[in-house]
């Protein structure tokens, strides 16, 4: 028995390089569970959004879970990064509310567009085009991307729990007399104290405490079952391949795929840079090791997800929660993936974790990621302005990709006009031109 356990540990250590990354099985598993707890909302949210597009809700729920499982496992095995994947927020909204409901295309058409996007991304990853795009981003923008994603995550948490709402002044403080808002504040205090005391598993422990308290006082519904049957995926499975050839090779398909490409490319780049920086995974040159494997994993997950029947599966910024718990290897991502698979069978339990329990985690992860701002030279306006536009536009435009785009364009222009050409590479110039054209013709 003991020999088997040692062999198992040795296999995992060799596979994921646990000692080299100064971590262990317990830490990685706990980190993976924590990441899942902050991402579990996507199971319900994504299936609801896809249902609005006319897809079968139960089938979409299953496709979401299996897509997240496969994507996270691919990332863990190929790239050995603690980055989990699932259908992306923003991308699913574009899928349902723009392509289907606004433009009038079928959801099968939208799935086909996601599938084509995934194939293109696989080719771009294999030929190192995506890697070159990632490597060409200067360190000042990488640091501001990290901070921007932190602000974005925190804003999502603040908005989801009602601490911040829209009102007469665009945004305003929520109702602090609302019991659910107070429950969130309670969670924020509890998790903050646990973090300040360096308690291992602070995020997970805090979420469980908040959920238990909410159920005990009647603010959160107690799950009415433990196990449920797995909904069939048949209504959406392989429907991406069901549309006529004339629609595949149409100009409309080209425009939809191109828009998906823009959104997914820089959301993924932003996520990978942000969470890698948070976990100190960038090398001395500010580059991400094994970036080709990471981007290829993301591309494969997008393609597989479309075939399963869900919107774009992509790297998740919530992975920073697991990294905050010490996750450093692919074992964290694989653990998250298996949690998504388990969620299929224990959906009543997993979906009972309330927003009031996950929102404090998102807010505090934002605090952690904002520390990268200290690396930015704000005395140099050619750095300060692009950095500010990057991290400010992400939450304000509610789009990670837009923040990166504003940062790259402003960085390129300011460096060129102030005769600091040596800090600008040809890829940044090309990207800036493409982004300007994108705003003119696609926005």
Short mmCIF file of C-alpha atoms in Angstrom, two decimals:
data_model
loop_
_atom_site.label_atom_id
_atom_site.label_comp_id
_atom_site.label_asym_id
_atom_site.label_seq_id
_atom_site.Cartn_x
_atom_site.Cartn_y
_atom_site.Cartn_z
CA UNK A 1 0.00 0.00 0.00
CA UNK A 2 2.74 2.43 1.03
CA UNK A 3 4.89 1.42 -1.96
CA UNK A 4 1.94 2.07 -4.28
CA UNK A 5 1.43 5.53 -2.77
CA UNK A 6 5.13 6.37 -3.19
CA UNK A 7 5.06 5.17 -6.81
CA UNK A 8 1.96 7.25 -7.49
CA UNK A 9 3.55 10.35 -5.95
CA UNK A 10 6.76 9.75 -7.89
CA UNK A 11 4.79 9.43 -11.15
CA UNK A 12 2.89 12.67 -10.54
CA UNK A 13 6.07 14.48 -9.48
CA UNK A 14 7.86 13.34 -12.63
CA UNK A 15 4.92 14.16 -14.90
CA UNK A 16 4.14 17.61 -13.52
CA UNK A 17 7.57 18.51 -12.08
CA UNK A 18 6.07 19.22 -8.66
CA UNK A 19 9.37 19.56 -6.77
CA UNK A 20 10.85 21.74 -9.48
CA UNK A 21 7.86 24.08 -9.14
CA UNK A 22 8.06 23.97 -5.32
CA UNK A 23 4.63 22.45 -4.84
CA UNK A 24 3.00 19.16 -3.87
CA UNK A 25 -0.05 17.02 -4.68
CA UNK A 26 -2.16 18.40 -1.81
CA UNK A 27 -1.51 22.02 -2.79
CA UNK A 28 -2.22 21.37 -6.45
CA UNK A 29 -5.49 19.53 -5.77
CA UNK A 30 -6.66 22.22 -3.35
CA UNK A 31 -5.78 24.90 -5.88
CA UNK A 32 -7.70 23.05 -8.60
CA UNK A 33 -10.78 22.76 -6.41
CA UNK A 34 -10.53 26.47 -5.56
CA UNK A 35 -10.32 27.42 -9.24
CA UNK A 36 -13.37 25.27 -9.94
CA UNK A 37 -15.35 26.90 -7.14
CA UNK A 38 -14.75 30.33 -8.68
CA UNK A 39 -15.61 29.03 -12.17
CA UNK A 40 -18.58 26.80 -11.31
CA UNK A 41 -21.00 29.61 -12.12
CA UNK A 42 -20.25 29.12 -15.83
CA UNK A 43 -22.15 25.81 -15.78
CA UNK A 44 -25.40 27.61 -15.09
CA UNK A 45 -24.67 30.95 -16.76
CA UNK A 46 -23.42 29.50 -20.05
CA UNK A 47 -26.29 27.04 -20.41
CA UNK A 48 -28.76 29.88 -19.75
CA UNK A 49 -27.13 32.12 -22.36
CA UNK A 50 -27.02 29.36 -24.97
CA UNK A 51 -30.65 28.52 -24.18
CA UNK A 52 -31.50 32.14 -25.05
CA UNK A 53 -30.03 31.39 -28.48
CA UNK A 54 -32.47 28.50 -28.88
CA UNK A 55 -30.22 25.63 -27.78
CA UNK A 56 -31.37 22.85 -25.48
CA UNK A 57 -30.46 24.01 -21.96
CA UNK A 58 -29.72 20.56 -20.55
CA UNK A 59 -27.55 19.63 -23.53
CA UNK A 60 -25.72 22.96 -23.25
CA UNK A 61 -25.08 22.28 -19.53
CA UNK A 62 -23.49 18.92 -20.34
CA UNK A 63 -21.47 20.35 -23.25
CA UNK A 64 -20.21 23.14 -20.99
CA UNK A 65 -19.03 20.71 -18.31
CA UNK A 66 -17.40 18.26 -20.71
CA UNK A 67 -15.81 21.08 -22.71
CA UNK A 68 -14.29 22.49 -19.52
CA UNK A 69 -13.09 19.03 -18.49
CA UNK A 70 -11.40 18.27 -21.81
CA UNK A 71 -9.93 21.76 -22.21
CA UNK A 72 -8.49 21.91 -18.70
CA UNK A 73 -6.98 18.43 -19.00
CA UNK A 74 -5.38 19.26 -22.35
CA UNK A 75 -3.82 22.41 -20.85
CA UNK A 76 -2.57 20.45 -17.84
CA UNK A 77 -1.04 17.66 -19.92
CA UNK A 78 0.36 19.56 -22.92
CA UNK A 79 1.50 22.79 -21.24
CA UNK A 80 1.72 21.81 -17.54
CA UNK A 81 0.12 25.12 -16.52
CA UNK A 82 -2.44 25.65 -13.73
CA UNK A 83 -4.80 27.33 -16.18
CA UNK A 84 -8.34 25.97 -16.43
CA UNK A 85 -10.54 26.36 -19.47
CA UNK A 86 -14.29 26.70 -19.98
CA UNK A 87 -16.70 28.52 -22.32
CA UNK A 88 -15.71 32.18 -22.06
CA UNK A 89 -17.92 34.95 -20.79
CA UNK A 90 -18.29 37.71 -23.37
CA UNK A 91 -17.64 35.22 -26.13
CA UNK A 92 -20.83 33.36 -25.23
CA UNK A 93 -22.75 36.63 -25.10
CA UNK A 94 -21.51 37.54 -28.59
CA UNK A 95 -22.47 34.04 -29.73
CA UNK A 96 -26.04 34.23 -28.46
CA UNK A 97 -27.07 37.87 -28.42
CA UNK A 98 -25.16 39.20 -31.43
CA UNK A 99 -24.70 36.38 -33.95
CA UNK A 100 -27.99 34.58 -33.27
CA UNK A 101 -30.48 37.04 -31.81
CA UNK A 102 -29.25 40.29 -33.40
CA UNK A 103 -27.78 39.15 -36.73
CA UNK A 104 -30.42 36.45 -37.15
CA UNK A 105 -28.23 33.41 -37.79
CA UNK A 106 -28.92 29.96 -36.39
CA UNK A 107 -27.05 28.69 -33.36
CA UNK A 108 -25.67 25.95 -35.61
CA UNK A 109 -24.14 28.72 -37.76
CA UNK A 110 -22.58 30.27 -34.66
CA UNK A 111 -21.16 26.90 -33.54
CA UNK A 112 -19.65 26.40 -36.99
CA UNK A 113 -17.99 29.83 -36.74
CA UNK A 114 -16.45 28.83 -33.40
CA UNK A 115 -15.25 25.55 -34.94
CA UNK A 116 -13.60 27.36 -37.85
CA UNK A 117 -12.04 29.83 -35.43
CA UNK A 118 -10.57 26.93 -33.46
CA UNK A 119 -9.06 25.35 -36.59
CA UNK A 120 -7.48 28.69 -37.56
CA UNK A 121 -6.07 29.09 -34.06
CA UNK A 122 -4.56 25.59 -34.17
CA UNK A 123 -2.76 26.54 -37.40
CA UNK A 124 -1.64 29.86 -35.89
CA UNK A 125 -0.34 28.06 -32.80
CA UNK A 126 1.53 25.37 -34.74
CA UNK A 127 3.17 28.01 -36.96
CA UNK A 128 4.07 30.13 -33.90
CA UNK A 129 2.06 33.16 -35.06
CA UNK A 130 0.14 33.38 -31.77
CA UNK A 131 3.40 32.89 -29.86
CA UNK A 132 5.03 35.77 -31.73
CA UNK A 133 2.03 37.97 -30.91
CA UNK A 134 2.39 37.11 -27.23
CA UNK A 135 6.17 37.60 -27.17
CA UNK A 136 6.02 40.97 -28.91
CA UNK A 137 4.04 42.55 -26.07
CA UNK A 138 6.41 44.75 -23.96
CA UNK A 139 6.79 44.12 -20.23
CA UNK A 140 5.03 47.35 -19.25
CA UNK A 141 1.90 46.15 -21.06
CA UNK A 142 2.20 42.66 -19.59
CA UNK A 143 2.28 44.17 -16.09
CA UNK A 144 -0.69 46.42 -16.86
CA UNK A 145 -2.57 43.47 -18.39
CA UNK A 146 -2.10 41.59 -15.11
CA UNK A 147 -3.44 44.54 -13.12
CA UNK A 148 -6.25 45.08 -15.61
CA UNK A 149 -7.42 41.50 -15.37
CA UNK A 150 -7.32 41.87 -11.60
CA UNK A 151 -9.54 44.95 -11.80
CA UNK A 152 -11.82 43.16 -14.26
CA UNK A 153 -12.18 40.14 -11.97
CA UNK A 154 -12.80 42.38 -8.96
CA UNK A 155 -15.41 44.36 -10.88
CA UNK A 156 -17.19 41.16 -11.89
CA UNK A 157 -17.28 40.14 -8.24
CA UNK A 158 -18.49 43.55 -7.06
CA UNK A 159 -21.22 43.68 -9.72
CA UNK A 160 -22.37 40.08 -9.32
CA UNK A 161 -22.97 40.42 -5.59
CA UNK A 162 -24.65 43.84 -5.77
CA UNK A 163 -21.93 45.85 -4.01
CA UNK A 164 -21.72 47.95 -7.17
CA UNK A 165 -24.78 48.60 -9.33
CA UNK A 166 -25.70 50.76 -12.29
CA UNK A 167 -27.74 53.85 -11.52
CA UNK A 168 -28.12 57.56 -12.14
CA UNK A 169 -24.35 58.04 -11.93
CA UNK A 170 -23.57 55.13 -14.31
CA UNK A 171 -22.19 53.13 -11.37
CA UNK A 172 -23.05 53.48 -7.71
CA UNK A 173 -22.74 51.72 -4.38
CA UNK A 174 -25.25 48.94 -3.92
CA UNK A 175 -27.84 48.65 -1.17
CA UNK A 176 -25.86 47.90 2.00
CA UNK A 177 -29.10 46.99 3.79
CA UNK A 178 -29.69 44.10 1.40
CA UNK A 179 -29.06 40.86 3.37
CA UNK A 180 -27.36 39.26 0.36
CA UNK A 181 -24.97 42.19 0.02
CA UNK A 182 -24.24 41.94 3.74
CA UNK A 183 -23.55 38.23 3.32
CA UNK A 184 -21.00 39.12 0.63
CA UNK A 185 -19.34 41.68 2.92
CA UNK A 186 -19.23 39.01 5.63
CA UNK A 187 -17.49 36.69 3.17
CA UNK A 188 -15.07 39.43 2.16
CA UNK A 189 -14.12 39.99 5.81
CA UNK A 190 -13.78 36.27 6.60
CA UNK A 191 -11.60 35.49 3.56
CA UNK A 192 -9.51 38.64 4.09
CA UNK A 193 -8.75 37.57 7.65
CA UNK A 194 -7.87 34.05 6.52
CA UNK A 195 -5.53 35.46 3.86
CA UNK A 196 -3.93 37.87 6.33
CA UNK A 197 -3.25 34.93 8.66
CA UNK A 198 -1.79 32.93 5.73
CA UNK A 199 -4.32 30.12 6.17
CA UNK A 200 -3.91 27.50 3.44
CA UNK A 201 -7.11 27.07 1.44
CA UNK A 202 -8.40 30.49 2.53
CA UNK A 203 -10.55 30.95 -0.57
CA UNK A 204 -12.15 27.51 -0.43
CA UNK A 205 -12.70 27.62 3.35
CA UNK A 206 -14.21 31.10 3.07
CA UNK A 207 -16.61 30.06 0.30
CA UNK A 208 -17.79 27.06 2.28
CA UNK A 209 -18.34 29.18 5.42
CA UNK A 210 -20.34 31.81 3.50
CA UNK A 211 -22.45 29.14 1.78
CA UNK A 212 -23.16 27.39 5.09
CA UNK A 213 -24.09 30.64 6.86
CA UNK A 214 -26.30 31.71 3.95
CA UNK A 215 -28.16 28.39 4.02
CA UNK A 216 -28.45 28.43 7.81
CA UNK A 217 -30.18 31.84 7.88
CA UNK A 218 -32.34 31.16 4.85
CA UNK A 219 -30.65 33.53 2.36
CA UNK A 220 -29.31 30.74 0.18
CA UNK A 221 -31.32 27.78 -1.07
CA UNK A 222 -30.35 24.41 0.34
CA UNK A 223 -29.89 21.86 -2.48
CA UNK A 224 -32.94 19.63 -2.75
CA UNK A 225 -30.92 16.68 -4.06
CA UNK A 226 -27.39 15.37 -4.06
CA UNK A 227 -27.21 13.47 -7.33
CA UNK A 228 -29.01 14.16 -10.61
CA UNK A 229 -29.06 12.42 -13.97
CA UNK A 230 -26.76 13.75 -16.69
CA UNK A 231 -28.69 15.56 -19.46
CA UNK A 232 -28.17 14.21 -22.96
CA UNK A 233 -25.82 16.18 -25.20
CA UNK A 234 -27.38 14.78 -28.37
CA UNK A 235 -29.41 17.90 -29.33
CA UNK A 236 -26.21 19.98 -29.75
CA UNK A 237 -23.48 17.39 -30.42
CA UNK A 238 -21.73 17.86 -33.83
CA UNK A 239 -24.33 20.42 -34.89
CA UNK A 240 -21.44 22.72 -35.84
CA UNK A 241 -20.97 20.51 -38.91
CA UNK A 242 -24.62 20.54 -39.96
CA UNK A 243 -24.89 23.84 -41.84
CA UNK A 244 -24.85 24.05 -45.69
CA UNK A 245 -21.54 24.64 -47.51
CA UNK A 246 -22.78 27.89 -49.05
CA UNK A 247 -23.11 29.37 -45.53
CA UNK A 248 -19.64 28.18 -44.53
CA UNK A 249 -17.98 30.00 -47.45
CA UNK A 250 -20.11 33.15 -47.19
CA UNK A 251 -18.89 36.67 -46.43
CA UNK A 252 -21.12 36.70 -43.34
CA UNK A 253 -19.31 33.65 -41.96
CA UNK A 254 -15.98 35.35 -42.66
CA UNK A 255 -17.02 38.42 -40.65
CA UNK A 256 -18.36 36.39 -37.72
CA UNK A 257 -15.24 34.20 -37.58
CA UNK A 258 -13.00 37.27 -37.78
CA UNK A 259 -14.81 38.88 -34.86
CA UNK A 260 -14.53 35.68 -32.81
CA UNK A 261 -10.81 35.61 -33.66
CA UNK A 262 -10.22 39.14 -32.40
CA UNK A 263 -12.15 38.58 -29.20
CA UNK A 264 -10.69 35.17 -28.40
CA UNK A 265 -7.08 35.88 -29.37
CA UNK A 266 -6.52 38.75 -27.01
CA UNK A 267 -8.75 37.45 -24.26
CA UNK A 268 -6.58 34.31 -24.24
CA UNK A 269 -3.33 36.25 -24.46
CA UNK A 270 -4.46 38.53 -21.65
CA UNK A 271 -5.43 35.60 -19.47
CA UNK A 272 -2.21 33.66 -20.00
CA UNK A 273 0.01 36.68 -19.41
CA UNK A 274 -1.97 37.77 -16.39
CA UNK A 275 -2.17 34.48 -14.54
CA UNK A 276 1.40 33.52 -15.48
CA UNK A 277 2.70 36.81 -14.14
CA UNK A 278 0.73 36.30 -10.94
CA UNK A 279 2.31 32.87 -10.49
CA UNK A 280 5.82 34.17 -11.34
CA UNK A 281 5.91 31.87 -14.38
CA UNK A 282 7.37 34.40 -16.81
CA UNK A 283 11.11 34.07 -17.51
CA UNK A 284 13.72 36.79 -17.01
CA UNK A 285 12.81 38.28 -20.39
CA UNK A 286 9.15 38.49 -19.45
CA UNK A 287 8.23 35.66 -21.81
CA UNK A 288 5.97 32.70 -21.05
CA UNK A 289 7.79 29.35 -21.27
CA UNK A 290 5.92 26.63 -23.18
CA UNK A 291 3.66 29.31 -24.62
CA UNK A 292 3.26 27.28 -27.83
CA UNK A 293 1.85 24.35 -25.90
CA UNK A 294 -0.45 26.64 -23.90
CA UNK A 295 -1.84 28.33 -27.00
CA UNK A 296 -2.21 25.01 -28.81
CA UNK A 297 -4.12 23.61 -25.81
CA UNK A 298 -6.46 26.59 -25.89
CA UNK A 299 -6.97 26.19 -29.65
CA UNK A 300 -7.76 22.49 -29.43
CA UNK A 301 -10.21 23.15 -26.59
CA UNK A 302 -12.04 25.75 -28.70
CA UNK A 303 -12.37 23.29 -31.60
CA UNK A 304 -13.49 20.37 -29.42
CA UNK A 305 -15.94 22.59 -27.53
CA UNK A 306 -17.63 23.64 -30.77
CA UNK A 307 -18.07 19.99 -31.78
CA UNK A 308 -19.51 19.17 -28.36
CA UNK A 309 -22.00 22.00 -28.73
CA UNK A 310 -20.83 25.00 -26.72
CA UNK A 311 -19.48 28.48 -27.40
CA UNK A 312 -15.75 29.24 -27.38
CA UNK A 313 -13.83 27.28 -24.73
CA UNK A 314 -10.92 29.43 -23.61
CA UNK A 315 -8.44 30.02 -20.79
CA UNK A 316 -10.05 31.44 -17.67
CA UNK A 317 -8.82 34.41 -15.63
CA UNK A 318 -10.38 32.79 -12.55
CA UNK A 319 -7.42 30.41 -12.69
CA UNK A 320 -5.68 33.13 -10.71
CA UNK A 321 -7.71 32.01 -7.68
CA UNK A 322 -6.05 28.59 -7.79
CA UNK A 323 -2.66 30.16 -8.39
CA UNK A 324 -3.30 32.31 -5.34
CA UNK A 325 -3.71 29.05 -3.39
CA UNK A 326 -0.32 27.82 -4.60
CA UNK A 327 -1.22 26.01 -7.82
CA UNK A 328 1.79 25.95 -10.14
CA UNK A 329 1.42 22.95 -12.47
CA UNK A 330 -0.97 21.19 -14.82
CA UNK A 331 -2.16 19.03 -11.95
CA UNK A 332 -4.17 22.04 -10.78
CA UNK A 333 -5.86 22.39 -14.19
CA UNK A 334 -6.59 18.66 -14.40
CA UNK A 335 -8.12 18.71 -10.92
CA UNK A 336 -10.38 21.57 -12.03
CA UNK A 337 -11.31 19.59 -15.12
CA UNK A 338 -12.35 16.56 -13.10
CA UNK A 339 -14.39 18.79 -10.81
CA UNK A 340 -16.34 19.92 -13.87
CA UNK A 341 -16.89 16.29 -14.81
CA UNK A 342 -18.11 15.49 -11.30
CA UNK A 343 -20.43 18.47 -11.47
CA UNK A 344 -22.44 16.62 -14.10
CA UNK A 345 -23.47 14.08 -11.49
CA UNK A 346 -23.70 16.41 -8.49
CA UNK A 347 -25.16 19.46 -10.19
CA UNK A 348 -27.59 20.30 -7.32
CA UNK A 349 -24.68 20.67 -4.88
CA UNK A 350 -22.25 22.54 -7.09
CA UNK A 351 -24.83 24.99 -8.37
CA UNK A 352 -25.95 25.76 -4.80
CA UNK A 353 -22.71 27.71 -4.13
CA UNK A 354 -24.07 31.28 -4.22
CA UNK A 355 -22.61 34.34 -5.88
CA UNK A 356 -22.19 35.83 -2.41
CA UNK A 357 -19.60 33.12 -1.70
CA UNK A 358 -17.60 33.45 -4.92
CA UNK A 359 -17.70 37.26 -5.28
CA UNK A 360 -15.31 37.92 -2.34
CA UNK A 361 -12.79 35.55 -3.92
CA UNK A 362 -12.90 37.42 -7.22
CA UNK A 363 -12.48 40.76 -5.42
CA UNK A 364 -9.48 39.57 -3.41
CA UNK A 365 -7.83 37.94 -6.42
CA UNK A 366 -8.11 41.39 -8.00
CA UNK A 367 -6.23 42.81 -5.00
CA UNK A 368 -3.43 40.28 -5.50
CA UNK A 369 -3.09 40.93 -9.22
CA UNK A 370 -3.10 44.72 -8.83
CA UNK A 371 0.34 44.45 -7.20
CA UNK A 372 1.91 44.30 -10.66
CA UNK A 373 1.26 48.05 -10.99
CA UNK A 374 4.27 48.64 -8.74
CA UNK A 375 6.53 47.46 -11.59
CA UNK A 376 5.36 50.21 -13.97
CA UNK A 377 7.34 53.44 -14.41
CA UNK A 378 4.61 56.07 -14.17
CA UNK A 379 7.14 58.91 -14.52
CA UNK A 380 7.54 58.00 -18.20
CA UNK A 381 4.28 58.99 -19.89
CA UNK A 382 5.03 56.78 -22.90
CA UNK A 383 4.71 53.88 -20.45
CA UNK A 384 2.18 55.33 -17.99
CA UNK A 385 -0.52 56.27 -20.50
CA UNK A 386 -0.62 52.92 -22.36
CA UNK A 387 -0.47 51.08 -19.04
CA UNK A 388 -3.36 53.13 -17.63
CA UNK A 389 -5.49 52.68 -20.74
CA UNK A 390 -4.83 48.93 -20.61
CA UNK A 391 -5.86 48.31 -17.02
CA UNK A 392 -8.61 50.95 -16.95
CA UNK A 393 -10.39 49.95 -20.16
CA UNK A 394 -10.70 46.28 -19.21
CA UNK A 395 -13.26 46.79 -16.42
CA UNK A 396 -14.76 50.00 -17.83
CA UNK A 397 -15.37 48.53 -21.30
CA UNK A 398 -16.06 45.15 -19.65
CA UNK A 399 -13.74 43.51 -22.15
CA UNK A 400 -10.18 42.25 -21.57
CA UNK A 401 -9.39 42.34 -25.29
CA UNK A 402 -10.37 46.02 -25.63
CA UNK A 403 -7.98 46.96 -22.82
CA UNK A 404 -5.10 45.21 -24.57
CA UNK A 405 -5.99 46.82 -27.89
CA UNK A 406 -6.06 50.36 -26.42
CA UNK A 407 -2.76 49.69 -24.67
CA UNK A 408 -0.97 48.42 -27.78
CA UNK A 409 -2.19 51.24 -30.05
CA UNK A 410 -1.29 54.00 -27.57
CA UNK A 411 2.10 52.41 -26.73
CA UNK A 412 3.04 52.18 -30.41
CA UNK A 413 1.97 55.73 -31.25
CA UNK A 414 3.63 57.35 -28.22
CA UNK A 415 6.92 55.51 -28.65
CA UNK A 416 7.12 56.35 -32.36
CA UNK A 417 6.30 60.05 -32.04
CA UNK A 418 8.71 60.50 -29.11
CA UNK A 419 11.55 58.89 -31.09
CA UNK A 420 11.77 55.76 -28.99
CA UNK A 421 11.53 53.47 -32.00
CA UNK A 422 13.86 50.89 -30.47
CA UNK A 423 11.10 50.00 -27.97
CA UNK A 424 8.61 49.20 -30.74
CA UNK A 425 8.86 46.07 -32.85
CA UNK A 426 7.32 45.46 -36.26
CA UNK A 427 4.66 43.17 -34.78
CA UNK A 428 3.34 45.95 -32.55
CA UNK A 429 3.09 48.26 -35.54
CA UNK A 430 1.24 45.64 -37.58
CA UNK A 431 -1.09 44.86 -34.68
CA UNK A 432 -1.81 48.55 -34.13
CA UNK A 433 -2.76 49.00 -37.79
CA UNK A 434 -4.99 45.92 -37.68
CA UNK A 435 -6.69 47.16 -34.50
CA UNK A 436 -7.39 50.58 -35.98
CA UNK A 437 -8.90 48.93 -39.06
CA UNK A 438 -10.90 46.65 -36.77
CA UNK A 439 -12.45 49.64 -35.00
CA UNK A 440 -13.23 51.28 -38.34
CA UNK A 441 -14.79 48.30 -40.09
CA UNK A 442 -15.83 45.76 -37.44
CA UNK A 443 -16.71 47.68 -34.28
#
